[in-house]
mmCIF file of C-alpha atoms and ligand atoms in Angstrom:
data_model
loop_
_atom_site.group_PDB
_atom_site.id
_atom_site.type_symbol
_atom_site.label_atom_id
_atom_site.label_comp_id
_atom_site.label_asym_id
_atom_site.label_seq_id
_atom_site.Cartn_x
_atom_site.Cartn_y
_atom_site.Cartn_z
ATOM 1 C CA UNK A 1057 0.000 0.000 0.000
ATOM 2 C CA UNK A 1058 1.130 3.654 -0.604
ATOM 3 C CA UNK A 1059 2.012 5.737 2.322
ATOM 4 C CA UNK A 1060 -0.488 8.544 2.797
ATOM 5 C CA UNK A 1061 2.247 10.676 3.884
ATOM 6 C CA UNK A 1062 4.000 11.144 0.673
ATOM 7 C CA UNK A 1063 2.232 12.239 -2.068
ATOM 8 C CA UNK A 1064 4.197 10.750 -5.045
ATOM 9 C CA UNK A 1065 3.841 12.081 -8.427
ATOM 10 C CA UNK A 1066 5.564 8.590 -9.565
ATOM 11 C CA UNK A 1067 3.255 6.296 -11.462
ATOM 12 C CA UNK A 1068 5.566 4.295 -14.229
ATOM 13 C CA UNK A 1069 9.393 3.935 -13.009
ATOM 14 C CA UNK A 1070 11.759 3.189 -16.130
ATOM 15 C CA UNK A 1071 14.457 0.565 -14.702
ATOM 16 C CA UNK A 1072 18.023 0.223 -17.230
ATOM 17 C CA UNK A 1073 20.981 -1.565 -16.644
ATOM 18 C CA UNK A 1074 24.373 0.852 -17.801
ATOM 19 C CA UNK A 1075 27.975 0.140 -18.148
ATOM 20 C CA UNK A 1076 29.956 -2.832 -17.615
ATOM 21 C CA UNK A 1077 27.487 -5.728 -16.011
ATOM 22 C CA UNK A 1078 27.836 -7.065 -12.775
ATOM 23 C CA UNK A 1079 26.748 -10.149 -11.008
ATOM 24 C CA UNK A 1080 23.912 -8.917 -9.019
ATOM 25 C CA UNK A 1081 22.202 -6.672 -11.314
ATOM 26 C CA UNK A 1082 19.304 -8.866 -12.033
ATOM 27 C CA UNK A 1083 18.269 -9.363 -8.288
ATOM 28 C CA UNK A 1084 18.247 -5.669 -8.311
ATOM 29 C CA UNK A 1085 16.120 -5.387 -11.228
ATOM 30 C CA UNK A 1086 14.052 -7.710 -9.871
ATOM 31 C CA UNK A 1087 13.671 -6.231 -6.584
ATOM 32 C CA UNK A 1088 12.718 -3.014 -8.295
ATOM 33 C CA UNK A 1089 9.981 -4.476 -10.189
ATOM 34 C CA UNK A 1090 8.222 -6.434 -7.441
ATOM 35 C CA UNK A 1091 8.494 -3.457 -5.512
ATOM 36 C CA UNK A 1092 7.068 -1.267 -7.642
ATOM 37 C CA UNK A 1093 4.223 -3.720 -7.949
ATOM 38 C CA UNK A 1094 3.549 -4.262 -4.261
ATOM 39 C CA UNK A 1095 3.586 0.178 -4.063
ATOM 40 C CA UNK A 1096 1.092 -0.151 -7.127
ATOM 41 C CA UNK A 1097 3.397 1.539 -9.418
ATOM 42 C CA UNK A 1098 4.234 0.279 -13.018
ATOM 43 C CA UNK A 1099 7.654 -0.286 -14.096
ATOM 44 C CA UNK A 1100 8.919 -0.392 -17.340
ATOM 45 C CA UNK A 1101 11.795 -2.140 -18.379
ATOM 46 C CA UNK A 1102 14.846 -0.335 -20.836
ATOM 47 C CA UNK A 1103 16.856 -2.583 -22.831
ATOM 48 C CA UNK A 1104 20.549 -2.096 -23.494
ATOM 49 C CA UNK A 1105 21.048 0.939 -21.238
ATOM 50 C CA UNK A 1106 20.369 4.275 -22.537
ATOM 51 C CA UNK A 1107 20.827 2.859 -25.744
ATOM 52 C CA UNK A 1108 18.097 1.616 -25.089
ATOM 53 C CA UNK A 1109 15.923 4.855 -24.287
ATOM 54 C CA UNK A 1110 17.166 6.263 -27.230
ATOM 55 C CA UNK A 1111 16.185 3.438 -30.022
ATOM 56 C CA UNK A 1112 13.309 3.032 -28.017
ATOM 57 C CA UNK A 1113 13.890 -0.588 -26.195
ATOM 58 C CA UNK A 1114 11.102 -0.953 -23.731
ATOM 59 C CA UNK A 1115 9.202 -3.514 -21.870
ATOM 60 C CA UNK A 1116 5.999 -3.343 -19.172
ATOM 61 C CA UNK A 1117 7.069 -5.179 -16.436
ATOM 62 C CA UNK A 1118 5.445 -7.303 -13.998
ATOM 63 C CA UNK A 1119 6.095 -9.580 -11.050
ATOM 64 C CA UNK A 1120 6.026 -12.530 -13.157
ATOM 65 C CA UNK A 1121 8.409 -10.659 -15.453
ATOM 66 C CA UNK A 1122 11.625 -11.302 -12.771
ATOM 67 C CA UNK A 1123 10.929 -14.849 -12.017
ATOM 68 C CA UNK A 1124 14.288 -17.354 -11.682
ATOM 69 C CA UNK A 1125 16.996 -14.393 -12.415
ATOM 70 C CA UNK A 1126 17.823 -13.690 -8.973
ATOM 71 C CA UNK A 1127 20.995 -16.237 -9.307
ATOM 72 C CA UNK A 1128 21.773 -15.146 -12.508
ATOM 73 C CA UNK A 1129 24.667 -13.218 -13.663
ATOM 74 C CA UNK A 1130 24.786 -10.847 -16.136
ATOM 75 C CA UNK A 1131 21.738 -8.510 -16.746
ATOM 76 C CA UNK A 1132 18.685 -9.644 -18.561
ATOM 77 C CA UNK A 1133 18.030 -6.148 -19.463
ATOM 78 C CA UNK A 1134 21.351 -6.483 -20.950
ATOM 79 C CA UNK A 1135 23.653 -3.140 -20.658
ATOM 80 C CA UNK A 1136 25.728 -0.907 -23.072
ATOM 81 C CA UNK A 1137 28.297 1.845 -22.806
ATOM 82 C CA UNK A 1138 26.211 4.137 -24.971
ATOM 83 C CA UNK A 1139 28.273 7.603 -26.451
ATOM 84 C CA UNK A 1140 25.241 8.900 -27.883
ATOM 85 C CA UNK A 1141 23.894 9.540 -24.868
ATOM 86 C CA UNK A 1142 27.082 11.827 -24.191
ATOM 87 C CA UNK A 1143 25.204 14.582 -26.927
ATOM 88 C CA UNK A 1144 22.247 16.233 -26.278
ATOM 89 C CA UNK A 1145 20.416 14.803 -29.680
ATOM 90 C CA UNK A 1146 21.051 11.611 -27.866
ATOM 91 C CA UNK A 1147 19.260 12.639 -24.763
ATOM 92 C CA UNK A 1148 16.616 14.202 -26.775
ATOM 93 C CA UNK A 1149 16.203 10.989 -28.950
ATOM 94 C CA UNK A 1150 15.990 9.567 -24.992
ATOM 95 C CA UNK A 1151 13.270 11.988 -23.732
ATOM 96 C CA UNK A 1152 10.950 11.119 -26.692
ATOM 97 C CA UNK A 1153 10.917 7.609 -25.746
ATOM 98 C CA UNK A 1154 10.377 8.454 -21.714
ATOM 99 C CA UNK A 1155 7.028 10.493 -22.814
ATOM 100 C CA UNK A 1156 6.190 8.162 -25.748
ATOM 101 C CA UNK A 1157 5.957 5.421 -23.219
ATOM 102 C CA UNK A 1158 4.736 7.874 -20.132
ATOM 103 C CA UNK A 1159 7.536 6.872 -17.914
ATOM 104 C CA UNK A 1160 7.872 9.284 -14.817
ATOM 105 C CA UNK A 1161 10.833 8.224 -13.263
ATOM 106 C CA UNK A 1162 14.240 6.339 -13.932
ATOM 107 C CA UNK A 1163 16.296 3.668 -11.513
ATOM 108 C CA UNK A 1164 20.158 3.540 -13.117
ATOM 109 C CA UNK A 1165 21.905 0.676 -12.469
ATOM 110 C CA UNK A 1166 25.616 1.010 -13.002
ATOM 111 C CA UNK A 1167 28.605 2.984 -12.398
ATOM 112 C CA UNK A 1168 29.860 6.787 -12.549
ATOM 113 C CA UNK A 1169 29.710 7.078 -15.963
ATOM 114 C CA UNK A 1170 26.286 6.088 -15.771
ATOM 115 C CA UNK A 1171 25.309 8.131 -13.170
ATOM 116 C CA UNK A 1172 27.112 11.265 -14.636
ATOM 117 C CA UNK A 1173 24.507 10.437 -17.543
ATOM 118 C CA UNK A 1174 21.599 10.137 -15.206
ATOM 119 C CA UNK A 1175 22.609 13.302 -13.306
ATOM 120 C CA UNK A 1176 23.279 15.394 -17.170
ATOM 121 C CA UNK A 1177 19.621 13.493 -17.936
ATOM 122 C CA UNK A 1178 17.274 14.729 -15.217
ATOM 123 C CA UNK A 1179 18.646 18.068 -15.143
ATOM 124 C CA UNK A 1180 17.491 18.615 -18.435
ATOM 125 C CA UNK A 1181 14.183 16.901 -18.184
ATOM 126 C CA UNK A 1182 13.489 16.977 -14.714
ATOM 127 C CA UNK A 1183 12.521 13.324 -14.572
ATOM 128 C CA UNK A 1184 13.493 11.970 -11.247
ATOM 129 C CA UNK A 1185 16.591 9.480 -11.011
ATOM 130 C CA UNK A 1186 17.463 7.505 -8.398
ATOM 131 C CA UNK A 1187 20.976 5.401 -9.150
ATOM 132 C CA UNK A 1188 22.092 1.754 -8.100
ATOM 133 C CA UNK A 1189 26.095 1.173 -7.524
ATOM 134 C CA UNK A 1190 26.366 -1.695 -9.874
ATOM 135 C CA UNK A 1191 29.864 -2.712 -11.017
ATOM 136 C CA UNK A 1192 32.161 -5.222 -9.822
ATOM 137 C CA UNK A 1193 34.886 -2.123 -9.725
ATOM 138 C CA UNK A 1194 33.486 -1.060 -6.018
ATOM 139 C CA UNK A 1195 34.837 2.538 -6.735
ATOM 140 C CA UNK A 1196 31.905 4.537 -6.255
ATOM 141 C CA UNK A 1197 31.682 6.631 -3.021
ATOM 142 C CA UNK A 1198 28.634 6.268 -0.803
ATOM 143 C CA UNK A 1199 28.670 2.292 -0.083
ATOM 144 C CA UNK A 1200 31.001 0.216 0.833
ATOM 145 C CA UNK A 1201 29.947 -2.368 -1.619
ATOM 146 C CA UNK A 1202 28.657 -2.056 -5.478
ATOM 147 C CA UNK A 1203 26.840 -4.751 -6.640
ATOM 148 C CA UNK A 1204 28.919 -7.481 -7.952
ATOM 149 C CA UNK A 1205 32.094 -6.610 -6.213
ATOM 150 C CA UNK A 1206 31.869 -9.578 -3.955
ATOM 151 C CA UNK A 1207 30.654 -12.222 -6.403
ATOM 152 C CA UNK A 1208 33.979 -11.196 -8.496
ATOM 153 C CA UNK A 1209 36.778 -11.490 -5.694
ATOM 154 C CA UNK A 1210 34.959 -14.435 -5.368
ATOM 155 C CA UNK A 1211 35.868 -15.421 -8.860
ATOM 156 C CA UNK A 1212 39.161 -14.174 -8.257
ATOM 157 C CA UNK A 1213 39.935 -15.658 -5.496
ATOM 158 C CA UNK A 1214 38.873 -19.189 -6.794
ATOM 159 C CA UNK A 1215 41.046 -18.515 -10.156
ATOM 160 C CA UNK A 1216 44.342 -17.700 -8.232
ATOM 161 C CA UNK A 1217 43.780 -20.961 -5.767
ATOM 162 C CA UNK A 1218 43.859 -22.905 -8.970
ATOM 163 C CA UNK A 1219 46.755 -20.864 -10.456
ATOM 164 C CA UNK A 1220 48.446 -21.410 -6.906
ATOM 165 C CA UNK A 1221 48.317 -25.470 -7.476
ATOM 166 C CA UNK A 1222 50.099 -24.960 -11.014
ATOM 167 C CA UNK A 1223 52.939 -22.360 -10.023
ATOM 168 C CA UNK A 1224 53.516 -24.746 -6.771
ATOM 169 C CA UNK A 1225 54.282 -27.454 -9.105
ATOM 170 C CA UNK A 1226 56.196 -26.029 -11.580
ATOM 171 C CA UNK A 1227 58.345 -23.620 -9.353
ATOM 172 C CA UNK A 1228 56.917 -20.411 -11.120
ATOM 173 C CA UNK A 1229 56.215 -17.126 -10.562
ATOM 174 C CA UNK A 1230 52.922 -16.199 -11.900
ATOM 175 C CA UNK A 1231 51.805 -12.464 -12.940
ATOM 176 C CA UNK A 1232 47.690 -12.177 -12.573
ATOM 177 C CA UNK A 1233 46.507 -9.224 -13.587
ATOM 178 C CA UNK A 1234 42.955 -8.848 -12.293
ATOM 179 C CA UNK A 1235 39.843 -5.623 -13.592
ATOM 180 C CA UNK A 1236 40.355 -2.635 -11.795
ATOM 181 C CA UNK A 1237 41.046 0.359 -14.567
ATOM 182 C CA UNK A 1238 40.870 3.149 -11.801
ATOM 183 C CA UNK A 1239 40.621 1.161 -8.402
ATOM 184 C CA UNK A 1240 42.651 -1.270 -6.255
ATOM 185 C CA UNK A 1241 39.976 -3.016 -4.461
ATOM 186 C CA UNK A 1242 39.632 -5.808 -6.040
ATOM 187 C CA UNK A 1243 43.702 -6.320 -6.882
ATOM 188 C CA UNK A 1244 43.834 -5.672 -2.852
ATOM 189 C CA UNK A 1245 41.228 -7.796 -1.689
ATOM 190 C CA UNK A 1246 42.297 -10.943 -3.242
ATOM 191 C CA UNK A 1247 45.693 -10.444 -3.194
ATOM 192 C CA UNK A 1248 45.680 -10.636 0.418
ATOM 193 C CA UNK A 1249 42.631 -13.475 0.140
ATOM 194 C CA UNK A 1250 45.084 -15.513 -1.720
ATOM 195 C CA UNK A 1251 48.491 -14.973 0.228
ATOM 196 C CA UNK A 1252 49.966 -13.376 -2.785
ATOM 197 C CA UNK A 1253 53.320 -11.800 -2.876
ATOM 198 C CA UNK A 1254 53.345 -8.377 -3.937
ATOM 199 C CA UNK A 1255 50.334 -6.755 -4.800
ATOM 200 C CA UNK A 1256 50.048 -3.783 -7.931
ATOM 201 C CA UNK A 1257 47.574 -1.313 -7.516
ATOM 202 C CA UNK A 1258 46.402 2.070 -9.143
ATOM 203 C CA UNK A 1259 46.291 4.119 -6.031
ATOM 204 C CA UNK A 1260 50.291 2.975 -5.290
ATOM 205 C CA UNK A 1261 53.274 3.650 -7.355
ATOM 206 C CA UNK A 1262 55.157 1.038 -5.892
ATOM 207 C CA UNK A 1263 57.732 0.953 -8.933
ATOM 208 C CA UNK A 1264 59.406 -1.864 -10.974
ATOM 209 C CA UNK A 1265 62.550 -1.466 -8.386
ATOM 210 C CA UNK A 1266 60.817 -2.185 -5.269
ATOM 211 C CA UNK A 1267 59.149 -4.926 -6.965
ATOM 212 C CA UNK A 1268 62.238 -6.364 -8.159
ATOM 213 C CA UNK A 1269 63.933 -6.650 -4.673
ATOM 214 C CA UNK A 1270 60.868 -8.168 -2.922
ATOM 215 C CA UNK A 1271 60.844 -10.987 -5.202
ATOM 216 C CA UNK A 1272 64.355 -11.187 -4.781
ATOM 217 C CA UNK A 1273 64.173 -11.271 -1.114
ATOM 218 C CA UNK A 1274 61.566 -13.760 -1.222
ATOM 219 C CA UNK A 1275 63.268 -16.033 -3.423
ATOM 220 C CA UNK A 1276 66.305 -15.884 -1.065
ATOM 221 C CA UNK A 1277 64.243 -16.472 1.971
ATOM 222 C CA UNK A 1278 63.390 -19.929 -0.008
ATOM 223 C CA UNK A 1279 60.320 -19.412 -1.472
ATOM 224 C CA UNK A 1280 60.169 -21.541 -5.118
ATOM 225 C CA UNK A 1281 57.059 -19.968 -6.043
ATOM 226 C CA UNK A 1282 54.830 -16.853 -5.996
ATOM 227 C CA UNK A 1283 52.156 -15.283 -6.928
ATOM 228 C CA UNK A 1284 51.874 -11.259 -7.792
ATOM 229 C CA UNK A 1285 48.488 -9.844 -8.558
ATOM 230 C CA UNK A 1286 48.239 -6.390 -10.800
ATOM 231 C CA UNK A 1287 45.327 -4.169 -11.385
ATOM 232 C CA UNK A 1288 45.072 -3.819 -14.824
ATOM 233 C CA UNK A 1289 45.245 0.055 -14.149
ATOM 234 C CA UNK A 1290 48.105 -0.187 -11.650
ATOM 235 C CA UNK A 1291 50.334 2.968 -11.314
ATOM 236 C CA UNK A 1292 53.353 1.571 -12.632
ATOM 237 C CA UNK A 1293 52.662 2.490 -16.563
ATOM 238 C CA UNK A 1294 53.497 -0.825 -17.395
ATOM 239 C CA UNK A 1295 51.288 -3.131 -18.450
ATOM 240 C CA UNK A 1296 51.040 -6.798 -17.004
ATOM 241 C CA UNK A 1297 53.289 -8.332 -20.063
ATOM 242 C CA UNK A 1298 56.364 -5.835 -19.819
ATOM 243 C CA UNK A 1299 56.680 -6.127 -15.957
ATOM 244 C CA UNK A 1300 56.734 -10.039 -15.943
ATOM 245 C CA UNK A 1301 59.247 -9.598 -19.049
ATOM 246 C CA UNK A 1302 61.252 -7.184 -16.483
ATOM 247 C CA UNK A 1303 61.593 -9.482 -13.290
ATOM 248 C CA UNK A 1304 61.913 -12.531 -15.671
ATOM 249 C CA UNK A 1305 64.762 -10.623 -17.371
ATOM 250 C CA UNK A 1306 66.451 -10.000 -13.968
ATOM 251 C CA UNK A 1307 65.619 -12.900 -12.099
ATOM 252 C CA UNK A 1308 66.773 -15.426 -14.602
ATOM 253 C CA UNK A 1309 66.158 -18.400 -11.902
ATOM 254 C CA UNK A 1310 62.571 -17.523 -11.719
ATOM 255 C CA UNK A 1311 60.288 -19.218 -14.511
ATOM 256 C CA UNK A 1312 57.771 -16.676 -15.016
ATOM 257 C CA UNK A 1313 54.202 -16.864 -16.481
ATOM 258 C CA UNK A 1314 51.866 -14.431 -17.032
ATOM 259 C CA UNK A 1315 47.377 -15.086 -16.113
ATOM 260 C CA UNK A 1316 44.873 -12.244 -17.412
ATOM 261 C CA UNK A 1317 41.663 -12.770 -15.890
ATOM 262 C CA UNK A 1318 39.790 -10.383 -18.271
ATOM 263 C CA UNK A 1319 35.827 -10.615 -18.582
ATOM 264 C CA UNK A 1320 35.448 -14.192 -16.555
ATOM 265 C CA UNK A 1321 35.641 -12.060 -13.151
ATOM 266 C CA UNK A 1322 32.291 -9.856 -14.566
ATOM 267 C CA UNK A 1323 30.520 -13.759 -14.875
ATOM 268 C CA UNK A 1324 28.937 -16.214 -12.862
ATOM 269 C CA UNK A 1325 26.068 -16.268 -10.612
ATOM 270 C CA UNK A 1326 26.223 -13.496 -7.781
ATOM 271 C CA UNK A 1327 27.215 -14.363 -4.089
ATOM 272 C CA UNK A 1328 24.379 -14.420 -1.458
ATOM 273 C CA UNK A 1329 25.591 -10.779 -0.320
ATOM 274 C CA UNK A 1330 25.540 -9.858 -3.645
ATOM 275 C CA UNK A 1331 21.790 -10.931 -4.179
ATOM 276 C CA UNK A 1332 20.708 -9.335 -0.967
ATOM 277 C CA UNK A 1333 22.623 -6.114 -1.154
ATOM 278 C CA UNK A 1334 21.176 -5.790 -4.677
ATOM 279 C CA UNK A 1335 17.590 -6.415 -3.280
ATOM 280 C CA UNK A 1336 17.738 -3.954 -0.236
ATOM 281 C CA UNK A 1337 19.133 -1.765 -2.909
ATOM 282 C CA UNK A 1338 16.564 -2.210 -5.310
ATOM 283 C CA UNK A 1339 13.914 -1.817 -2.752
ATOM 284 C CA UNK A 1340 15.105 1.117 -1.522
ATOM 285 C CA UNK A 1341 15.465 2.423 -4.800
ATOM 286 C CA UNK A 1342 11.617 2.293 -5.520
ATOM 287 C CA UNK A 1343 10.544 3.737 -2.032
ATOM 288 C CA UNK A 1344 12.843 6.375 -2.294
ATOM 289 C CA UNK A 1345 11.378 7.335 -5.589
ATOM 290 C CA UNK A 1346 7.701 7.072 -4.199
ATOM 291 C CA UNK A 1347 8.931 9.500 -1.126
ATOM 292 C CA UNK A 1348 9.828 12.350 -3.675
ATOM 293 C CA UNK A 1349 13.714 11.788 -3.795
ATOM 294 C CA UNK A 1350 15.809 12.185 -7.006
ATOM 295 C CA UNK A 1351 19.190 12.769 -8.157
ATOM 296 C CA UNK A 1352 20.661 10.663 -5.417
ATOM 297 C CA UNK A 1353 22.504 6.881 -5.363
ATOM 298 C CA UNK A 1354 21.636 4.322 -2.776
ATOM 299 C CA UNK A 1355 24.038 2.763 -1.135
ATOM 300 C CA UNK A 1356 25.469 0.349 1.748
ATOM 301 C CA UNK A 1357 27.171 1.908 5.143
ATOM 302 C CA UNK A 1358 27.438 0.225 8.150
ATOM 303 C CA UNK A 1359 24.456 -1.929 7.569
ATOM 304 C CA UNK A 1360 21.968 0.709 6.566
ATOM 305 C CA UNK A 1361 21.021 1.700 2.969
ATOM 306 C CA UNK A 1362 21.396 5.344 2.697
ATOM 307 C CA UNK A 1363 21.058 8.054 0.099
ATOM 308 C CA UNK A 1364 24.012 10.143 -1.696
ATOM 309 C CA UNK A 1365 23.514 12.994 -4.245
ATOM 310 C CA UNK A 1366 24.201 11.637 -7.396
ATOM 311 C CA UNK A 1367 27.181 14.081 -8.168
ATOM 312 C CA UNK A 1368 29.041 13.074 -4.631
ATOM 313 C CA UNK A 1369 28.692 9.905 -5.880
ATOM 314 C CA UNK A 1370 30.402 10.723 -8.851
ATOM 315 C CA UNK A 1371 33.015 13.463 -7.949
ATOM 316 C CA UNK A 1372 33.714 11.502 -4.122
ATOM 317 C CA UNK A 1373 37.266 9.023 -4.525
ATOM 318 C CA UNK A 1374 35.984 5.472 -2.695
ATOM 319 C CA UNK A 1375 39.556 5.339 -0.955
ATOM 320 C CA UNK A 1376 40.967 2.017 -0.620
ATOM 321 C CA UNK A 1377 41.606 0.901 3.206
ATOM 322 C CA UNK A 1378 45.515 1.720 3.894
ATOM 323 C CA UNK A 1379 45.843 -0.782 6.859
ATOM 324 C CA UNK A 1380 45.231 -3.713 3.862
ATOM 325 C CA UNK A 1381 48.172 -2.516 2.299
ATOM 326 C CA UNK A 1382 50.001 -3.063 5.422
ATOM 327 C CA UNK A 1383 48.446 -6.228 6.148
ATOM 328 C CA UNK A 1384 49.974 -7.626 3.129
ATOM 329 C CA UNK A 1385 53.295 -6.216 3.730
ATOM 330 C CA UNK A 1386 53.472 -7.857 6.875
ATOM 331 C CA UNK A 1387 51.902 -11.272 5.098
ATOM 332 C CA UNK A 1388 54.200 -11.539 2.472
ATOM 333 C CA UNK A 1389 57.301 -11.980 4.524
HETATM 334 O O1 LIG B 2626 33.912 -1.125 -14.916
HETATM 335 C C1 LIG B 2626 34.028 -2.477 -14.769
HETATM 336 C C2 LIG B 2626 35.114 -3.034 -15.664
HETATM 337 O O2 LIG B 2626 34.998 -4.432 -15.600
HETATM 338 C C3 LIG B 2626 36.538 -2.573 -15.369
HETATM 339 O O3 LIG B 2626 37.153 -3.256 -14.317
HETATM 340 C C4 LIG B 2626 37.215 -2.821 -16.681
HETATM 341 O O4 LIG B 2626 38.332 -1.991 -16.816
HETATM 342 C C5 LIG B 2626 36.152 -2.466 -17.667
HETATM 343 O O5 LIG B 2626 34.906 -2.658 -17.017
HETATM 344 C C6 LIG B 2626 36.177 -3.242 -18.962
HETATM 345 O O6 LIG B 2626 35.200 -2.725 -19.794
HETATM 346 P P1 LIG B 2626 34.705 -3.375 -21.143
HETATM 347 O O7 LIG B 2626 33.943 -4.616 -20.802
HETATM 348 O O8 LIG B 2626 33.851 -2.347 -21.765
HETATM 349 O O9 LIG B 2626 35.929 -3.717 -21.927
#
């Protein structure tokens, strides 16, 4: 039932999915849609992002619409990193669809780039946005957790263990680069999760010298085999290729070998906390929306789902946690 308190000018919420997909997503479009239903609202799904709005990709949505994809990866909405959108004939193109179809408000589920649309969007049309952290990147400020961040060190995690077994048996060092274009988080996080060496992160210049003598030290102190996990957007301007061909070049006892993750950590069905952050989130989402709030992003802090303006969101650093840095320092002894 609607709250007699607020009186909401939302009737039809358009839900998208934007950016690079994350496990997770379709719990929260799920949660959006049932919630919209049990506030009596209509929600109308966008396909393909706002690539979607624009070529005019739309769905009515019902309960029965979201049944068996809460444990599915991906996003059956399916998502898009659309530069049309960037212009304002794009956004035009957009708005026609929004009143075509007589959608009142928007949910965005994705990242800052995404959001930085969604903020550009409702300034200009005054539709009412409220944003969902969805990437598996967990660098937005205003949660400690984006949907899909913990399904993916998950993945990580699981790929180094087996990666461990092989450069155990073999005597090798092993180079993993992991996703991470602008944030260490997930480089940290698993890094330390699997007991690796040296970890290579974008926040950190920790230079091809430094690196150099760890491994050295470590190789002295007896170890046969290790494991070093890079960001792909770690600080060192190198990418994961020329620094294994640098220690390899100077450690000539070390056989070296090189492991890109790529797009298998953005797979795989979502972790429980992914499915039930992404369905307090989702929730959330929708009541906020009914309540007369826009322009914000929900997100996770100490337990609580709480609202950020959208352009904190986007303009705020999510800082990665120093003391994990010197965690693994003191680990990789
Ligand atoms: O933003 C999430 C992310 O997976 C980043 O970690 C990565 O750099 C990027 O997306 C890859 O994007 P794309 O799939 O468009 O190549």
């Amino acid at each position: 039932m609607k709250n007699p308190k607020y009186m909401s000018s939302v009737k039809r919420i358009g839900v998208l999915t934007s950016g690079g997909d994350a496990p997770g997503m379709n719990a929260a479009v799920r949660a959006v849609v049932r919630t919209a239903a049990f506030l009596k609202l209509e929600s109308v799904a966008i396909y393909q992002g706002y690539q979607g709005l624009i070529d005019d990709k739309t769905q009515i949505m019902n309960p029965r619409s979201v049944n068996n994809i809460i444990n599915k990866g991906g996003t059956i909405l399916k998502s898009a990193r659309c530069s049309e959108f960037r212009s304002i004939e794009g956004r035009k193109k957009a708005f026609e669809t929004i009143k075509k179809h007589k959608i009142d408000s928007l949910i965005i589920i994705g990242g800052d780039g995404s959001f930085t649309g969604a903020m550009i969007f409702q300034s200009e049309f005054k539709i009412p946005v409220i944003g969902i952290p969805g990437t598996i990147d967990n660098d937005i400020f205003g949660t400690s957790h984006t949907i899909g961040y913990d399904t993916a060190l998950n993945t990580v995690i699981d790929a180094i263990d087996k990666i461990r077994d092989t450069a155990i048996s073999h005597n090798r060092l092993f180079f993993v680069e992991v996703m991470g274009r602008d944030a260490g988080h997930i480089a940290l996080n698993t890094g330390i999760g699997a007991g690796a060496e040296e970890i290579l992160i974008p926040e950190e210049n920790m230079g091809l010298e430094r690196l150099l003598e760890s491994l050295s030290r470590s190789e002295k102190s007896g170890k046969s085999s290790s494991i070093v996990v890079i960001a792909e957007g770690d600080k060192t301007g190198k990418n994961v290729f020329d620094i294994a061909e640098y220690i390899e070049k100077n450690m000539p006892n070390y056989d070296v070998r090189v492991s890109v993750l790529g797009h298998m950590q953005r797979g795989g069905r979502p972790t429980c906390f992914d499915r039930v952050l992404a369905s307090r989130m989702g929730v959330k989402a929708v009541e906020y929306l009914n309540e007369g709030k826009s322009n914000a992003m929900v997100g996770l802090k100490e337990d609580e789902i709480i609202l950020t303006p959208l352009e904190k969101a986007i303009k705020g650093k999510s800082e990665i946690n120093k003391d994990l840095v010197r965690v693994s320092d003191i680990l990789s002894l």
